[in-house]
Every structure is written in C-alpha cells, then in structure tokens.
Coordinates of C-alpha atoms in Angstrom, one line a residue:
X29 CA 8.1 -41.7 -110.2
X30 CA 6.0 -38.6 -110.8
X31 CA 8.0 -35.4 -110.1
X32 CA 6.0 -32.3 -109.2
X33 CA 7.1 -28.9 -110.5
X34 CA 6.4 -26.1 -108.0
X35 CA 7.0 -22.4 -108.4
X36 CA 6.2 -20.9 -105.0
X37 CA 7.3 -21.6 -101.4
X38 CA 3.6 -21.6 -100.4
X39 CA 3.0 -24.6 -102.7
X40 CA 6.0 -26.4 -101.2
X41 CA 5.0 -25.7 -97.6
X42 CA 1.5 -27.0 -98.3
X43 CA 2.9 -30.5 -99.1
X44 CA 2.4 -33.1 -96.3
X45 CA 5.7 -34.2 -94.8
X46 CA 6.1 -37.7 -93.2
X47 CA 9.9 -38.3 -93.3
X48 CA 13.1 -36.4 -93.8
X49 CA 13.3 -33.8 -96.5
X50 CA 16.6 -33.7 -98.5
X51 CA 17.3 -30.8 -100.7
X52 CA 19.7 -30.5 -103.7
X53 CA 20.3 -26.9 -104.8
X54 CA 21.2 -26.2 -108.4
X55 CA 21.2 -23.5 -111.0
X56 CA 19.7 -25.9 -113.6
X57 CA 21.3 -27.3 -116.7
X58 CA 21.4 -30.6 -114.8
X59 CA 23.9 -33.3 -115.7
X60 CA 25.1 -36.6 -114.2
X61 CA 26.9 -34.8 -111.4
X62 CA 23.6 -33.4 -110.3
X63 CA 21.9 -36.8 -110.8
X64 CA 24.5 -38.3 -108.4
X65 CA 23.5 -35.7 -105.8
X66 CA 19.8 -36.5 -106.2
X67 CA 20.4 -40.2 -106.0
X68 CA 22.4 -39.7 -102.8
X69 CA 19.6 -37.5 -101.4
X70 CA 17.1 -40.2 -102.2
X71 CA 19.2 -42.7 -100.3
X72 CA 19.4 -40.3 -97.3
X73 CA 15.7 -39.4 -97.3
X74 CA 14.6 -43.0 -97.7
X75 CA 11.3 -44.2 -99.1
X76 CA 9.3 -42.3 -96.6
X77 CA 11.2 -39.0 -97.1
X78 CA 11.1 -36.4 -99.8
X79 CA 13.7 -35.1 -102.2
X80 CA 13.5 -31.5 -103.4
X81 CA 15.7 -30.2 -106.2
X82 CA 15.8 -26.4 -106.5
X83 CA 16.4 -24.8 -109.9
X84 CA 17.3 -21.1 -109.6
X85 CA 19.8 -19.0 -111.5
X86 CA 20.8 -16.6 -108.8
X87 CA 21.7 -13.1 -110.2
X88 CA 23.5 -12.1 -107.0
X89 CA 26.4 -14.5 -107.6
X90 CA 27.2 -13.3 -111.1
X91 CA 29.6 -10.4 -111.4
X92 CA 30.0 -7.8 -114.1
X93 CA 30.9 -9.4 -117.4
X94 CA 30.0 -12.9 -116.2
X95 CA 27.6 -15.3 -118.0
X96 CA 24.3 -14.7 -116.3
X97 CA 22.4 -14.1 -119.5
X98 CA 24.3 -16.9 -121.2
X99 CA 23.9 -19.4 -118.5
X100 CA 21.9 -22.4 -119.9
X101 CA 18.3 -22.7 -118.8
X102 CA 16.8 -26.1 -119.6
X103 CA 13.9 -26.6 -117.1
X104 CA 12.0 -29.3 -118.9
X105 CA 15.0 -31.4 -119.3
X106 CA 16.0 -30.7 -115.7
X107 CA 12.6 -31.9 -114.4
X108 CA 13.0 -35.1 -116.4
X109 CA 16.5 -35.8 -115.1
X110 CA 15.6 -35.0 -111.5
X111 CA 12.6 -37.3 -111.7
X112 CA 14.7 -40.2 -113.2
X113 CA 17.2 -39.7 -110.4
X114 CA 14.6 -39.9 -107.6
X115 CA 13.4 -36.4 -106.9
X116 CA 9.8 -35.9 -105.7
X117 CA 9.7 -32.1 -106.3
X118 CA 11.5 -29.6 -108.5
X119 CA 11.2 -26.2 -106.9
X120 CA 11.9 -23.5 -109.6
X121 CA 11.0 -20.1 -108.2
X122 CA 11.1 -16.9 -110.1
X123 CA 13.5 -14.1 -109.1
X124 CA 10.5 -12.2 -107.6
X125 CA 9.6 -15.2 -105.4
X126 CA 13.2 -15.4 -104.0
X127 CA 13.7 -11.6 -103.9
X128 CA 10.2 -10.2 -103.5
X129 CA 11.5 -6.7 -102.7
X130 CA 14.2 -6.6 -105.3
X131 CA 17.8 -7.1 -104.5
X132 CA 18.1 -7.7 -100.7
X133 CA 19.5 -4.9 -98.6
X134 CA 20.6 -7.4 -95.9
X135 CA 22.9 -10.1 -97.2
X136 CA 25.1 -12.9 -95.8
X137 CA 28.8 -11.9 -95.9
X138 CA 31.3 -14.7 -96.5
X139 CA 34.1 -13.2 -94.4
X140 CA 37.8 -13.7 -95.0
X141 CA 37.4 -17.2 -96.5
X142 CA 35.1 -15.7 -99.1
X143 CA 37.8 -13.3 -100.2
X144 CA 40.3 -16.0 -101.2
X145 CA 40.8 -18.0 -104.4
X146 CA 37.3 -17.9 -106.0
X147 CA 36.4 -14.9 -103.9
X148 CA 39.4 -13.0 -105.1
X149 CA 38.7 -13.9 -108.7
X150 CA 35.0 -13.2 -108.5
X151 CA 34.4 -10.4 -105.9
X152 CA 31.1 -10.6 -104.2
X153 CA 30.3 -14.1 -105.6
X154 CA 30.3 -15.9 -102.3
X155 CA 28.2 -13.2 -100.6
X156 CA 25.6 -13.7 -103.3
X157 CA 25.9 -17.5 -103.1
X158 CA 25.5 -17.6 -99.3
X159 CA 22.6 -15.2 -99.4
X160 CA 20.6 -17.3 -101.8
X161 CA 21.5 -20.6 -100.0
X162 CA 20.3 -19.1 -96.7
X163 CA 17.0 -18.0 -98.4
X164 CA 16.5 -21.4 -100.1
X165 CA 17.2 -23.2 -96.8
X166 CA 14.4 -21.1 -95.3
X167 CA 12.1 -21.5 -98.2
X168 CA 12.6 -25.3 -98.5
X169 CA 13.0 -26.2 -94.8
X170 CA 15.1 -29.3 -95.3
X171 CA 16.5 -31.7 -92.7
X172 CA 19.6 -32.3 -94.9
X173 CA 21.1 -30.4 -97.9
X174 CA 23.6 -31.8 -100.3
X175 CA 26.3 -30.0 -102.3
X176 CA 29.0 -31.3 -104.7
X177 CA 32.6 -31.3 -103.6
X178 CA 33.7 -29.9 -107.0
X179 CA 32.8 -26.5 -105.5
X180 CA 34.9 -27.2 -102.5
X181 CA 35.2 -23.5 -101.3
X182 CA 31.5 -23.1 -101.7
X183 CA 30.8 -26.2 -99.7
X184 CA 33.2 -25.1 -96.9
X185 CA 31.5 -21.7 -96.7
X186 CA 28.0 -23.2 -96.5
X187 CA 29.2 -25.4 -93.7
X188 CA 30.7 -22.5 -91.9
X189 CA 27.5 -20.4 -92.4
X190 CA 25.3 -23.2 -91.1
X191 CA 27.5 -23.6 -88.0
X192 CA 28.1 -19.9 -87.3
X193 CA 24.4 -18.9 -87.8
X194 CA 22.9 -22.0 -86.2
X195 CA 20.9 -23.3 -89.1
X196 CA 19.2 -26.5 -88.1
X197 CA 20.2 -28.5 -91.2
X198 CA 22.7 -31.2 -91.9
X199 CA 25.1 -30.4 -94.8
X200 CA 26.4 -33.4 -96.9
X201 CA 29.2 -33.1 -99.4
X202 CA 29.1 -35.5 -102.4
X203 CA 32.3 -36.4 -104.3
X204 CA 33.0 -34.9 -107.7
X205 CA 31.7 -36.8 -110.7
X206 CA 34.0 -37.0 -113.7
X207 CA 33.6 -37.9 -117.3
X208 CA 35.7 -40.9 -118.6
X209 CA 38.5 -38.6 -119.7
X210 CA 38.8 -37.1 -116.2
X211 CA 37.1 -33.7 -116.9
X212 CA 34.9 -32.7 -113.9
X213 CA 31.2 -32.5 -114.9
X214 CA 30.0 -28.9 -115.1
X215 CA 27.2 -27.1 -116.8
X216 CA 29.8 -24.9 -118.4
X217 CA 31.5 -27.8 -120.2
X218 CA 28.9 -27.4 -123.0
X219 CA 30.6 -24.1 -124.0
X220 CA 33.8 -25.8 -124.9
X221 CA 34.7 -26.6 -128.5
X222 CA 36.5 -29.9 -129.2
X223 CA 39.9 -28.2 -129.2
X224 CA 39.1 -26.3 -126.1
X225 CA 38.0 -29.4 -124.3
X226 CA 41.3 -31.1 -125.1
X227 CA 43.1 -28.2 -123.5
X228 CA 40.7 -28.2 -120.5
X229 CA 41.7 -31.7 -119.6
X230 CA 44.9 -30.2 -118.2
X231 CA 43.0 -29.2 -115.1
X232 CA 42.2 -32.7 -114.0
X233 CA 45.6 -34.0 -115.3
X234 CA 47.4 -31.4 -113.1
X235 CA 45.4 -32.5 -110.1
X236 CA 46.1 -36.1 -110.7
X237 CA 49.8 -35.4 -111.2
X238 CA 49.9 -33.7 -107.8
X239 CA 48.0 -36.5 -106.2
X240 CA 50.3 -39.1 -107.8
X241 CA 53.4 -37.3 -106.6
X242 CA 52.0 -37.1 -103.1
X243 CA 51.1 -40.8 -103.1
X244 CA 54.6 -41.8 -104.3
X245 CA 56.2 -39.7 -101.5
X246 CA 54.0 -41.1 -98.9
X247 CA 54.7 -44.6 -100.0
X248 CA 58.5 -44.0 -99.7
X249 CA 58.0 -42.4 -96.3
X250 CA 56.0 -45.4 -95.2
X251 CA 58.8 -47.7 -96.4
X252 CA 61.4 -45.6 -94.6
X253 CA 59.5 -45.9 -91.3
X254 CA 59.7 -49.7 -91.7
X255 CA 63.6 -49.5 -92.0
X256 CA 65.4 -48.9 -88.7
X257 CA 68.5 -46.9 -89.3
X258 CA 70.9 -49.5 -87.9
X259 CA 74.0 -51.0 -89.5
X260 CA 72.8 -54.5 -88.8
X261 CA 69.5 -53.8 -90.6
X262 CA 71.2 -52.2 -93.5
X263 CA 73.6 -55.1 -93.9
X264 CA 70.6 -57.5 -93.8
X265 CA 68.8 -55.5 -96.5
X266 CA 71.9 -55.4 -98.6
X267 CA 72.3 -59.2 -98.3
X268 CA 68.7 -59.5 -99.6
X269 CA 69.4 -57.2 -102.6
X270 CA 67.4 -54.3 -101.1
X271 CA 70.1 -51.8 -100.4
X272 CA 68.9 -49.5 -103.2
X273 CA 65.3 -49.5 -101.8
X274 CA 66.7 -48.9 -98.3
X275 CA 68.8 -46.0 -99.5
X276 CA 65.9 -44.5 -101.3
X277 CA 63.6 -44.8 -98.3
X278 CA 66.3 -43.4 -96.0
X279 CA 66.8 -40.4 -98.3
X280 CA 63.1 -39.6 -98.3
X281 CA 62.8 -40.1 -94.5
X282 CA 65.8 -37.8 -93.8
X283 CA 65.1 -35.2 -96.4
X284 CA 63.7 -31.8 -95.5
X285 CA 59.9 -31.7 -95.5
X286 CA 58.7 -30.8 -99.0
X287 CA 55.5 -32.7 -99.7
X288 CA 53.2 -29.8 -100.4
X289 CA 55.9 -28.1 -102.5
X290 CA 56.4 -31.2 -104.6
X291 CA 52.6 -31.6 -105.1
X292 CA 52.4 -28.0 -106.3
X293 CA 55.3 -28.4 -108.6
X294 CA 54.0 -31.6 -110.2
X295 CA 50.6 -29.9 -110.9
X296 CA 52.2 -26.7 -112.1
X297 CA 54.3 -28.5 -114.7
X298 CA 51.1 -29.8 -116.4
X299 CA 49.5 -26.4 -116.3
X300 CA 52.6 -24.7 -117.7
X301 CA 52.6 -27.2 -120.6
X302 CA 48.9 -26.5 -121.2
X303 CA 49.6 -22.8 -121.4
X304 CA 51.5 -23.5 -124.6
X305 CA 48.7 -25.4 -126.3
X306 CA 46.4 -24.0 -129.0
X307 CA 44.1 -22.8 -127.6
X308 CA 46.1 -22.1 -124.4
X309 CA 45.0 -22.7 -120.9
X310 CA 45.0 -19.4 -118.9
X311 CA 45.6 -20.2 -115.3
X312 CA 43.7 -18.2 -112.7
X313 CA 45.1 -20.0 -109.6
X314 CA 46.6 -23.2 -108.4
X315 CA 46.4 -23.6 -104.6
X316 CA 47.0 -26.3 -102.0
X317 CA 44.9 -25.2 -99.0
X318 CA 43.5 -26.1 -95.6
X319 CA 39.8 -26.9 -96.2
X320 CA 38.8 -25.2 -92.9
X321 CA 39.7 -21.7 -94.1
X322 CA 41.2 -22.1 -97.6
X323 CA 44.6 -20.7 -96.7
X324 CA 47.8 -22.1 -98.3
X325 CA 49.4 -24.9 -96.3
X326 CA 53.1 -25.0 -95.3
X327 CA 55.6 -27.8 -95.9
X328 CA 55.2 -29.0 -92.3
X329 CA 51.4 -29.3 -92.6
X330 CA 49.6 -32.4 -91.4
X331 CA 45.9 -33.2 -92.0
X332 CA 43.4 -32.9 -94.7
X333 CA 44.0 -30.5 -97.7
X334 CA 42.5 -29.5 -101.0
X335 CA 44.4 -29.1 -104.2
X336 CA 42.4 -26.6 -106.3
X337 CA 42.7 -25.1 -109.7
X338 CA 40.8 -22.5 -111.8
X339 CA 41.6 -21.5 -115.4
X340 CA 40.0 -20.2 -118.6
X341 CA 40.0 -22.0 -121.9
X342 CA 38.6 -19.7 -124.6
X343 CA 35.8 -17.8 -122.9
X344 CA 34.9 -20.6 -120.4
X345 CA 36.1 -20.5 -116.8
X346 CA 36.5 -23.9 -115.2
X347 CA 37.3 -25.0 -111.6
X348 CA 38.4 -28.4 -110.2
X349 CA 39.9 -29.8 -107.0
X350 CA 40.8 -33.0 -105.3
X351 CA 41.2 -33.8 -101.6
X352 CA 44.6 -35.0 -100.2
X353 CA 45.8 -36.0 -96.8
X354 CA 49.2 -35.2 -95.4
X355 CA 50.9 -37.0 -92.5
X356 CA 49.3 -40.4 -93.1
X357 CA 50.1 -42.9 -95.8
X358 CA 48.1 -42.5 -99.0
X359 CA 46.0 -39.8 -100.5
X360 CA 42.3 -39.4 -101.3
X361 CA 41.3 -39.2 -104.9

C-alpha cells in the first residue's frame, strides 16, 4: 500500500475520513514492536478505516544528560516499515509544528503516579510525555490510540489522563514484543555492544524467574485447595503414594502469605548475579506494583500486578515488565 508522509496537522485534517482512525505514536527508529502496534491498529481500523503513525522525538520528555541528540532518527526507514505494516499515513511534524510558541507554558502534570519508578528516575519525564500525547491526540483526532505494554507506567498514565480529562478516544495496550532471546524490543537496543547485550538479557530473565516462581506457588496452592484437611483424605492419598504431594500442598496452603515477596526474591537473585558480570548490570529499580497507581503491592494483595525493572548496561538504560495475577491460579506472561 502507498503510505503518505505528512508534516502538518493541516494536511492531516484535510484528508477525507470514512471509517475509524487508529493512531500509533512513536519517536521513530521503528522496529518489529512498532510494526506489531501498526498491524494491530490496521485490524482495529479495518479496511475502511485509517491508520496514522506519528514520528516525533519529543524534547520535553528528555531530561538533562539524557540522549535527545543521540536518539536515532531514521525517517525514511520508518515510513517504509510503517507502510509494510499497514499504515496509511506517517505524520512527522517538526518541533515548531507541535510547539509553535516554543516550549509550552501550560503542561499536563502526571500527578503522584508520575513521580514513582520511571518518574523518580527521570524527573519531569512523564509531564513531558503526557503533554505531547495530549497535543498529538488533538492534532491527529483519532478514534483509538495504541501503545505498547513495555512502557507500562506510560500506558497507565495515558489511560488515567484520558479518563480524568475526558478525552474522547479509546486507548488500547498491545503486549510487549521480544526477540528470540527474550530481550524486549527497544530502539535503544542498537546502542548495546555484544557483551552489553548478553548482560542486558538479565532483565527479561529476572522477570521470567519471578513469573515462574509465582506460577509454581499458584500451582501448589491450587493443589492444596483440592486436598481437604481430613485424616481420611490424607490416609487415602498416602495409600495412593501421594502423601508427599499432599504434604507439600498442605504446607503451601497453610504457610503465611508470601507470594509477592517470593516473586521479588526470585527476580532479585538474577539481577544480583548480573551485577557481577563484565560489563555489570546497574539496577535502577525492581518493583512489583498495582497497575492502577504503580504503588508496591503487599503480601496479601489480590488482583492484577506488574513486575517492572529498569537498569543500565554501559551507557544504555533499559526497562521491561511483565503482568502477573495474584489470587487466581496461573500468571500472565
């Protein structure tokens, strides 16, 4: 399909609209993770709708010493990938188009959630992100906007902004896309040397270790719920050669709650080992949080959660996360 490159909101607004418009917002340097977002947008918009991919490196969300000037800019390749994935339009405005009066005096404030985790590590980042997302929503006027779950805190804040400020747009989160070795796709991965990349794999390994520990605990608890604590049942299990399984299940069922603590410990062990590699992984945070506000969950928590990690390898900062579910058998991956 032919993909049109537009530079101004006026050009975008002049296009005839017959169906739903789905928007994927990016900072460029597109990869397969972005392609998955675009393909999902194409499915949502349908053949009669329109898919718009925005490419804009937003200066407001880069702090002092961060990689604004170094951030890769590959517009020609971005247009090609977006088109192959199903985009009708790539909207690549200039800084003057998005901020015609210079840096905006009025901005969207992320609130308490924006001060945690990524917000604590990168002060002001989420205010800048929400401000440009609000502006791009106004400039592109979509019916639905799609964002990757790899940036889980960003997605949660966008959903909160849309709800709190009554934006008339549907927000869709798309699962994280990973490379074969487990590393979450990111435009910053290209900064990693071969040795740094091997160390960086500890992020996903830590998350998977936490997930696997959680799944094992939930499986034991499910087994325990199937074993009534009666002498007759215990004798019957013993006769069947299942006394050890029954004992294990009973121990888990009667133990003090500790699911979240065990998940954190399993992930932390992998990260601690990676800190001793060459080059080392320098941990920023490991957190197991409530996705509604990104506060740490307690050991008696039930419901959806996010296990999130951020770290530096060399000069590159990487983030990753996976969703988990506490209080029901099994865990999302």
